[in-house]
CSV table of C-alpha atoms in Angstrom, one decimal:
chain,number,residue,atom,x,y,z
A,22,PRO,CA,-116.8,175.0,-36.2
A,23,LYS,CA,-116.1,172.1,-33.3
A,24,THR,CA,-112.7,172.9,-31.8
A,25,ASP,CA,-112.2,170.8,-29.0
A,26,ILE,CA,-111.2,167.0,-30.5
A,27,VAL,CA,-109.3,163.8,-29.4
A,28,PHE,CA,-108.3,162.1,-32.3
A,29,LEU,CA,-107.0,158.4,-31.1
A,30,LYS,CA,-104.5,158.1,-33.9
A,31,VAL,CA,-103.8,154.4,-34.9
A,32,HIS,CA,-100.7,153.3,-36.0
A,33,LYS,CA,-99.8,152.8,-40.3
A,34,SER,CA,-103.3,154.0,-41.1
A,35,ALA,CA,-103.1,157.3,-42.4
A,36,SER,CA,-103.0,158.9,-39.4
A,37,SER,CA,-99.6,161.0,-39.8
A,38,THR,CA,-101.9,162.9,-43.3
A,39,VAL,CA,-105.2,163.3,-40.0
A,40,MET,CA,-102.5,164.7,-37.6
A,41,ASN,CA,-101.4,167.2,-40.0
A,42,ILE,CA,-105.2,168.0,-41.6
A,43,LEU,CA,-105.5,169.1,-37.2
A,44,PHE,CA,-102.2,171.1,-36.7
A,45,ARG,CA,-103.2,173.6,-39.5
A,46,PHE,CA,-107.2,173.7,-38.1
A,47,GLY,CA,-105.0,174.2,-34.8
A,48,GLU,CA,-102.4,176.7,-35.7
A,49,MET,CA,-104.9,178.5,-38.2
A,50,HIS,CA,-107.3,178.9,-35.1
A,51,ASN,CA,-105.2,179.2,-32.1
A,52,LEU,CA,-106.5,176.5,-30.2
A,53,THR,CA,-103.9,174.8,-27.6
A,54,PHE,CA,-102.8,171.1,-27.7
A,55,ALA,CA,-102.2,168.6,-25.1
A,56,PHE,CA,-98.1,167.8,-26.3
A,57,PRO,CA,-96.0,165.0,-25.1
A,58,LEU,CA,-93.9,166.1,-21.6
A,59,GLY,CA,-90.7,167.6,-23.0
A,60,GLY,CA,-92.3,168.2,-26.7
A,61,GLY,CA,-91.9,164.3,-27.1
A,62,PHE,CA,-94.0,162.5,-29.9
A,63,GLN,CA,-95.8,160.2,-28.1
A,64,LEU,CA,-97.7,160.5,-24.8
A,65,ASN,CA,-95.6,157.1,-23.0
A,66,TYR,CA,-96.8,154.9,-25.5
A,67,PRO,CA,-97.2,152.0,-25.7
A,68,HIS,CA,-98.1,152.2,-22.5
A,69,HIS,CA,-101.8,153.6,-20.7
A,70,PHE,CA,-102.4,157.3,-21.6
A,71,LEU,CA,-102.3,159.3,-18.2
A,72,ALA,CA,-103.4,163.2,-18.3
A,73,ARG,CA,-99.8,163.6,-16.2
A,74,PHE,CA,-97.7,162.4,-19.7
A,75,VAL,CA,-99.5,166.0,-21.1
A,76,GLN,CA,-96.9,169.0,-21.1
A,77,GLY,CA,-98.4,172.0,-19.1
A,78,PHE,CA,-101.2,169.3,-16.8
A,79,SER,CA,-101.4,169.8,-13.5
A,80,PRO,CA,-104.1,167.8,-11.0
A,81,GLN,CA,-104.4,171.0,-8.5
A,82,SER,CA,-105.4,173.6,-11.6
A,83,PRO,CA,-106.4,171.4,-14.4
A,84,ARG,CA,-106.4,173.2,-17.9
A,85,ARG,CA,-108.2,171.9,-20.5
A,86,PHE,CA,-106.7,171.5,-24.3
A,87,ASN,CA,-108.2,172.1,-27.0
A,88,ILE,CA,-106.6,169.1,-29.7
A,89,LEU,CA,-105.5,166.2,-28.1
A,90,CYS,CA,-104.1,164.0,-31.1
A,91,HIS,CA,-100.6,162.6,-30.2
A,92,HIS,CA,-100.2,158.9,-30.3
A,93,MET,CA,-101.6,156.9,-26.9
A,94,ARG,CA,-102.9,153.8,-26.1
A,95,PHE,CA,-106.3,154.8,-25.2
A,96,LEU,CA,-108.1,155.4,-21.5
A,97,GLN,CA,-111.0,157.8,-21.7
A,98,PRO,CA,-111.0,158.9,-17.8
A,99,GLU,CA,-107.1,160.0,-18.7
A,100,VAL,CA,-108.4,161.7,-21.6
A,101,GLN,CA,-111.5,163.6,-20.2
A,102,LYS,CA,-108.8,165.1,-17.6
A,103,VAL,CA,-107.2,167.1,-20.4
A,104,VAL,CA,-110.2,168.2,-22.7
A,105,PRO,CA,-113.5,169.9,-22.6
A,106,SER,CA,-116.3,167.8,-22.2
A,107,SER,CA,-117.8,168.8,-25.5
A,108,ALA,CA,-114.8,167.6,-27.1
A,109,VAL,CA,-115.2,165.5,-30.3
A,110,TYR,CA,-113.6,161.7,-30.6
A,111,PHE,CA,-112.8,160.4,-33.4
A,112,SER,CA,-110.1,157.6,-35.0
A,113,ILE,CA,-109.3,156.1,-38.0
A,114,LEU,CA,-109.3,152.4,-38.9
A,115,ARG,CA,-107.1,150.5,-41.9
A,116,ASN,CA,-108.0,146.5,-43.5
A,117,PRO,CA,-105.9,144.8,-40.9
A,118,VAL,CA,-104.6,143.0,-43.4
A,119,GLN,CA,-102.7,145.9,-45.3
A,120,LEU,CA,-102.2,147.7,-41.6
A,121,MET,CA,-99.8,144.1,-40.6
A,122,GLU,CA,-98.3,144.4,-43.9
A,123,SER,CA,-97.2,148.1,-43.2
A,124,SER,CA,-96.1,147.3,-40.1
A,125,PHE,CA,-93.8,144.2,-40.3
A,126,VAL,CA,-91.8,146.6,-43.0
A,127,TYR,CA,-92.1,149.6,-40.5
A,128,TYR,CA,-91.2,147.7,-37.5
A,129,LYS,CA,-89.0,145.2,-38.7
A,130,GLY,CA,-86.7,146.0,-36.0
A,131,ALA,CA,-89.7,144.2,-33.6
A,132,SER,CA,-89.2,141.6,-31.6
A,133,ALA,CA,-91.6,139.5,-33.8
A,134,PHE,CA,-90.3,140.6,-36.9
A,135,SER,CA,-86.7,140.6,-36.4
A,136,ARG,CA,-85.6,137.2,-36.7
A,137,VAL,CA,-87.9,136.5,-40.0
A,138,ARG,CA,-87.2,137.5,-44.1
A,139,SER,CA,-91.1,137.5,-44.6
A,140,LEU,CA,-94.7,137.6,-43.4
A,141,GLU,CA,-95.1,134.2,-44.6
A,142,GLN,CA,-92.2,133.1,-42.6
A,143,PHE,CA,-93.8,134.5,-39.9
A,144,LEU,CA,-97.1,133.1,-40.0
A,145,SER,CA,-96.4,130.1,-40.3
A,146,GLN,CA,-95.3,129.5,-37.0
A,147,PRO,CA,-96.4,132.8,-35.1
A,148,TYR,CA,-95.8,131.4,-31.5
A,149,ARG,CA,-92.2,130.3,-32.7
A,150,TYR,CA,-91.4,134.1,-32.8
A,151,TYR,CA,-94.1,135.8,-31.2
A,152,ASN,CA,-93.4,136.8,-27.4
A,153,PRO,CA,-96.8,137.6,-25.7
A,154,ALA,CA,-94.7,139.0,-22.9
A,155,SER,CA,-93.0,141.1,-25.1
A,156,GLY,CA,-93.0,145.0,-24.5
A,157,ASP,CA,-93.5,145.3,-28.7
A,158,ARG,CA,-95.9,142.8,-29.1
A,159,HIS,CA,-98.6,144.9,-30.5
A,160,TYR,CA,-97.0,146.2,-33.5
A,161,ALA,CA,-97.6,141.9,-34.5
A,162,ARG,CA,-100.7,141.7,-33.7
A,163,ASN,CA,-103.4,143.2,-33.2
A,164,LEU,CA,-102.3,146.7,-33.3
A,165,MET,CA,-105.7,148.5,-33.7
A,166,THR,CA,-107.2,146.7,-30.6
A,167,PHE,CA,-104.4,147.7,-28.5
A,168,ASP,CA,-104.1,151.3,-29.4
A,169,PHE,CA,-107.7,151.2,-28.2
A,170,GLY,CA,-106.3,150.1,-24.7
A,171,PHE,CA,-107.8,146.5,-25.2
A,172,ASN,CA,-105.9,143.4,-24.8
A,173,PRO,CA,-104.3,142.2,-28.5
A,174,ASP,CA,-103.8,138.5,-26.8
A,175,GLY,CA,-107.2,138.0,-25.8
A,176,GLU,CA,-109.6,135.6,-26.3
A,177,VAL,CA,-112.0,136.2,-29.6
A,178,SER,CA,-115.5,135.0,-28.2
A,179,PRO,CA,-118.8,136.8,-29.5
A,180,GLY,CA,-119.8,138.2,-26.0
A,181,ARG,CA,-115.9,139.4,-25.7
A,182,VAL,CA,-115.9,141.1,-29.1
A,183,GLN,CA,-119.7,142.9,-28.7
A,184,LEU,CA,-118.3,144.3,-25.6
A,185,MET,CA,-115.2,145.9,-27.4
A,186,LEU,CA,-117.5,147.7,-30.0
A,187,LYS,CA,-119.4,149.0,-27.3
A,188,ALA,CA,-116.9,150.1,-25.8
A,189,ILE,CA,-115.7,151.4,-28.7
A,190,GLU,CA,-119.0,152.6,-30.2
A,191,ALA,CA,-119.4,154.2,-26.6
A,192,SER,CA,-115.9,156.2,-26.4
A,193,PHE,CA,-116.0,157.6,-30.0
A,194,ASP,CA,-118.2,159.3,-31.8
A,195,PHE,CA,-117.0,158.8,-35.5
A,196,LEU,CA,-114.4,156.4,-36.8
A,197,LEU,CA,-112.8,157.1,-40.4
A,198,ILE,CA,-111.8,154.2,-42.6
A,199,SER,CA,-108.4,154.4,-44.5
A,200,GLU,CA,-109.2,152.9,-47.6
A,201,TYR,CA,-112.0,155.4,-47.7
A,202,PHE,CA,-110.1,158.6,-47.1
A,203,ASP,CA,-112.1,160.8,-49.8
A,204,GLU,CA,-115.2,160.0,-48.0
A,205,SER,CA,-114.2,160.4,-44.3
A,206,MET,CA,-112.8,163.7,-45.0
A,207,VAL,CA,-116.8,164.5,-46.0
A,208,LEU,CA,-117.9,163.4,-42.8
A,209,LEU,CA,-115.4,165.0,-40.4
A,210,LYS,CA,-115.6,168.0,-42.5
A,211,GLU,CA,-120.1,167.6,-41.7
A,212,MET,CA,-119.5,166.4,-38.3
A,213,LEU,CA,-117.1,169.6,-37.6
A,214,CYS,CA,-118.5,172.1,-39.1
A,215,TRP,CA,-115.6,172.9,-40.9
A,216,ASP,CA,-114.8,174.8,-44.5
A,217,LEU,CA,-113.8,171.8,-47.4
A,218,ASP,CA,-110.1,173.5,-47.5
A,219,SER,CA,-109.8,173.0,-43.6
A,220,VAL,CA,-110.3,168.9,-44.9
A,221,ILE,CA,-107.9,168.5,-47.9
A,222,SER,CA,-104.5,167.2,-47.2
A,223,PHE,CA,-101.5,165.7,-49.3
A,224,PRO,CA,-100.8,162.0,-48.2
A,225,LEU,CA,-98.0,162.1,-45.5
A,226,ASN,CA,-95.7,159.4,-43.8
A,227,SER,CA,-96.9,157.0,-47.3
A,228,ARG,CA,-94.5,154.3,-48.3
A,229,ASP,CA,-92.4,154.0,-51.9
A,230,SER,CA,-94.6,151.5,-53.4
A,231,SER,CA,-91.1,149.5,-54.1
A,232,THR,CA,-91.5,148.2,-51.0
A,233,LYS,CA,-94.7,147.0,-51.2
A,234,SER,CA,-95.4,143.2,-52.6
A,235,PRO,CA,-99.0,141.9,-53.0
A,236,LEU,CA,-99.5,139.1,-50.8
A,237,PRO,CA,-101.2,135.4,-51.5
A,238,ASP,CA,-104.8,134.8,-50.6
A,239,SER,CA,-103.7,131.7,-48.0
A,240,VAL,CA,-101.3,134.7,-46.3
A,241,VAL,CA,-104.4,136.9,-46.6
A,242,GLU,CA,-106.3,134.2,-44.7
A,243,LYS,CA,-103.9,134.0,-41.9
A,244,LEU,CA,-103.2,137.9,-41.8
A,245,LYS,CA,-106.6,137.7,-41.1
A,246,ALA,CA,-107.1,134.7,-38.7
A,247,TRP,CA,-103.5,136.2,-36.3
A,248,ASN,CA,-105.4,139.6,-36.0
A,249,ARG,CA,-109.1,138.2,-35.6
A,250,LEU,CA,-109.6,141.3,-32.8
A,251,ASP,CA,-108.5,143.9,-35.4
A,252,TRP,CA,-110.8,142.3,-38.2
A,253,GLU,CA,-114.0,142.3,-35.9
A,254,ILE,CA,-113.5,146.6,-35.1
A,255,TYR,CA,-113.1,146.9,-38.8
A,256,THR,CA,-115.3,144.9,-40.6
A,257,HIS,CA,-117.8,146.4,-37.9
A,258,PHE,CA,-116.9,149.9,-38.2
A,259,ASN,CA,-116.4,149.9,-41.8
A,260,ARG,CA,-120.5,149.0,-41.8
A,261,THR,CA,-121.1,151.7,-40.0
A,262,PHE,CA,-119.4,154.0,-41.5
A,263,TRP,CA,-121.4,153.2,-44.9
A,264,GLU,CA,-124.5,153.3,-43.3
A,265,ARG,CA,-123.6,156.7,-41.6
A,266,ILE,CA,-123.0,158.1,-45.3
A,267,ASP,CA,-126.3,156.6,-46.1
A,268,ARG,CA,-128.4,158.0,-43.3
A,269,ASP,CA,-126.3,161.7,-43.7
A,270,ILE,CA,-125.4,162.5,-46.8
A,271,GLY,CA,-126.6,160.2,-49.5
A,272,ARG,CA,-124.3,158.7,-51.7
A,273,GLU,CA,-124.8,160.7,-54.7
A,274,ARG,CA,-124.0,164.3,-52.6
A,275,MET,CA,-121.3,161.9,-51.5
A,276,ARG,CA,-119.6,161.4,-54.6
A,277,ARG,CA,-120.1,165.1,-55.2
A,278,GLU,CA,-118.2,166.0,-51.9
A,279,VAL,CA,-115.7,164.1,-53.0
A,280,GLN,CA,-115.3,165.0,-56.3
A,281,ALA,CA,-115.0,168.8,-55.0
A,282,LEU,CA,-112.5,167.7,-52.5
A,283,ARG,CA,-110.2,166.2,-55.1
A,284,GLU,CA,-110.5,168.9,-57.8
A,285,ARG,CA,-109.7,171.7,-54.2
A,286,GLN,CA,-106.7,169.0,-53.5
A,287,ALA,CA,-105.4,169.1,-57.2
A,288,GLU,CA,-105.9,173.2,-57.9
A,289,LEU,CA,-103.7,173.6,-54.3
A,290,ALA,CA,-100.9,170.9,-55.9
A,291,ARG,CA,-100.6,172.4,-59.0
A,292,PRO,CA,-99.1,175.3,-57.6
A,293,CYS,CA,-97.3,173.9,-54.7
A,294,LEU,CA,-95.7,171.0,-55.1
A,295,GLN,CA,-92.1,170.2,-57.8
A,296,GLY,CA,-93.3,167.2,-60.6
A,297,THR,CA,-96.2,165.0,-60.0
A,298,GLY,CA,-95.9,164.6,-56.4
A,299,SER,CA,-94.8,162.8,-53.8
A,300,VAL,CA,-90.2,161.9,-54.4
A,301,VAL,CA,-88.2,159.0,-52.6
A,302,PRO,CA,-86.4,160.5,-49.7
A,303,LYS,CA,-83.0,161.0,-51.4
A,304,ASP,CA,-84.9,163.6,-53.7
A,305,ILE,CA,-86.2,165.9,-51.5
A,306,LYS,CA,-84.2,168.8,-51.6
A,307,ASP,CA,-85.5,171.2,-48.1
A,308,SER,CA,-83.9,169.2,-45.6
A,309,SER,CA,-87.0,170.3,-42.7
A,310,LEU,CA,-89.4,168.5,-45.5
A,311,ARG,CA,-87.9,165.1,-45.1
A,312,PRO,CA,-89.9,162.4,-43.6
A,313,LEU,CA,-88.4,160.1,-40.6
A,314,GLN,CA,-87.3,156.8,-42.4
A,315,HIS,CA,-87.8,154.0,-40.0
A,316,GLY,CA,-87.4,150.5,-40.4
A,317,ALA,CA,-87.2,149.1,-44.2
A,318,ALA,CA,-89.8,151.3,-45.2
A,319,ARG,CA,-88.6,154.4,-47.9
A,320,ILE,CA,-91.0,157.4,-46.1
A,321,LEU,CA,-92.1,159.4,-49.4
A,322,GLY,CA,-92.1,163.4,-48.9
A,323,TYR,CA,-92.4,166.5,-51.1
A,324,ASN,CA,-90.8,169.3,-53.2
A,325,LEU,CA,-92.2,172.7,-52.9
A,326,LYS,CA,-92.1,175.0,-56.3
A,327,GLU,CA,-89.6,177.7,-55.7
A,328,GLY,CA,-91.0,181.8,-55.8
A,329,LEU,CA,-93.9,181.5,-54.5
A,330,ASP,CA,-95.5,184.7,-52.9
A,331,GLN,CA,-95.1,184.5,-49.0
A,332,GLU,CA,-98.6,183.8,-48.5
A,333,LEU,CA,-99.0,180.6,-50.6
A,334,GLU,CA,-95.7,179.5,-49.6
A,335,ARG,CA,-97.1,179.2,-45.8
A,336,THR,CA,-100.2,177.6,-46.5
A,337,CYS,CA,-97.7,174.9,-49.3
A,338,ARG,CA,-95.4,174.5,-46.8
A,339,ARG,CA,-97.7,173.7,-44.0
A,340,LEU,CA,-99.7,171.1,-46.2
A,341,VAL,CA,-96.0,169.2,-46.7
A,342,THR,CA,-94.3,169.4,-43.1
A,343,PRO,CA,-93.8,165.9,-41.9
A,344,GLU,CA,-95.2,165.3,-38.5
A,345,LEU,CA,-92.2,165.7,-36.7
A,346,GLN,CA,-91.1,168.7,-37.5
A,347,TYR,CA,-94.5,170.1,-37.6
A,348,SER,CA,-95.2,168.8,-33.8
A,349,SER,CA,-92.0,170.2,-33.2
A,350,LEU,CA,-93.2,173.6,-34.5
A,351,LEU,CA,-96.2,174.1,-32.5
A,352,TYR,CA,-94.5,172.7,-29.8
A,353,LYS,CA,-92.2,175.9,-29.6
A,354,LYS,CA,-95.2,178.2,-30.2
A,355,GLN,CA,-96.9,177.2,-27.6
A,356,PHE,CA,-94.7,177.3,-25.1
A,357,SER,CA,-92.1,179.4,-26.1
A,358,PRO,CA,-90.3,181.1,-23.5
A,359,GLN,CA,-91.6,183.5,-21.8
A,360,PRO,CA,-89.9,187.6,-21.7
A,361,PRO,CA,-89.3,188.9,-18.0
């Protein structure tokens, strides 16, 4: 199994669920994480990543970490200072239309969104509300482009788009697609030589459907145009994703693998979870399993069954522990005060 990993955690793209998979794998195999300084949750985001933002990194004695997966704005020369040269690089993409709808609800307090009632209103005159010079502009335009380290307000010429796609292909071994999450997990398992249980997950940081609303076609087209760079990234890597499946696995085997993954997930959900799955925040009984609530979104969580034996309880709890709590737990473990 590969144990040196860089995961670029792209906002609002099922990346918290992927992070949970990496946390569990790292914990189980006693791997080291490149944590943000002081146990924070972002590597000086939204500034470009620098190695000195990592707890325990020092240029004099460069220590290599196994897994780098906290929010960052990608800058490969700096990333290479903290992970081994053999590291596998991957990230995850989401359809920019749904991504922006999610971003609008989650980052409602961002300067571009705070004065509008709806996404339609924002898109009717975006430059009335959007300021390219504001420090939080990236939440409102080409968020994936920004996270990959590029300029979200860059011009969209064919040449420039090609350069950006080539740069991403040169840096990353693989890009997952959140709309095809299960297929992505099968490909990830193959690429990292992991077993099935290592890529099982329950969706984390997902939003209650009561705050989701379907978008009219006219808005969808405006969203694509406004997030044109993201759209170019997504359509290109969505295509190469399926080419990779056809080349490496084949549709028939993929169908069987996805079925096995879902069956194993259901098999774990039965003994682990109360009820039929995720619940709204007020119904989460154990406060340590309550995810951070942000913006106008209602982020769902889980209740574990009571009376589980110790080993099963541990497995189940890790599957449903929200990102911030899990990160803090692992940080304390990795940097526990040394006994005198």
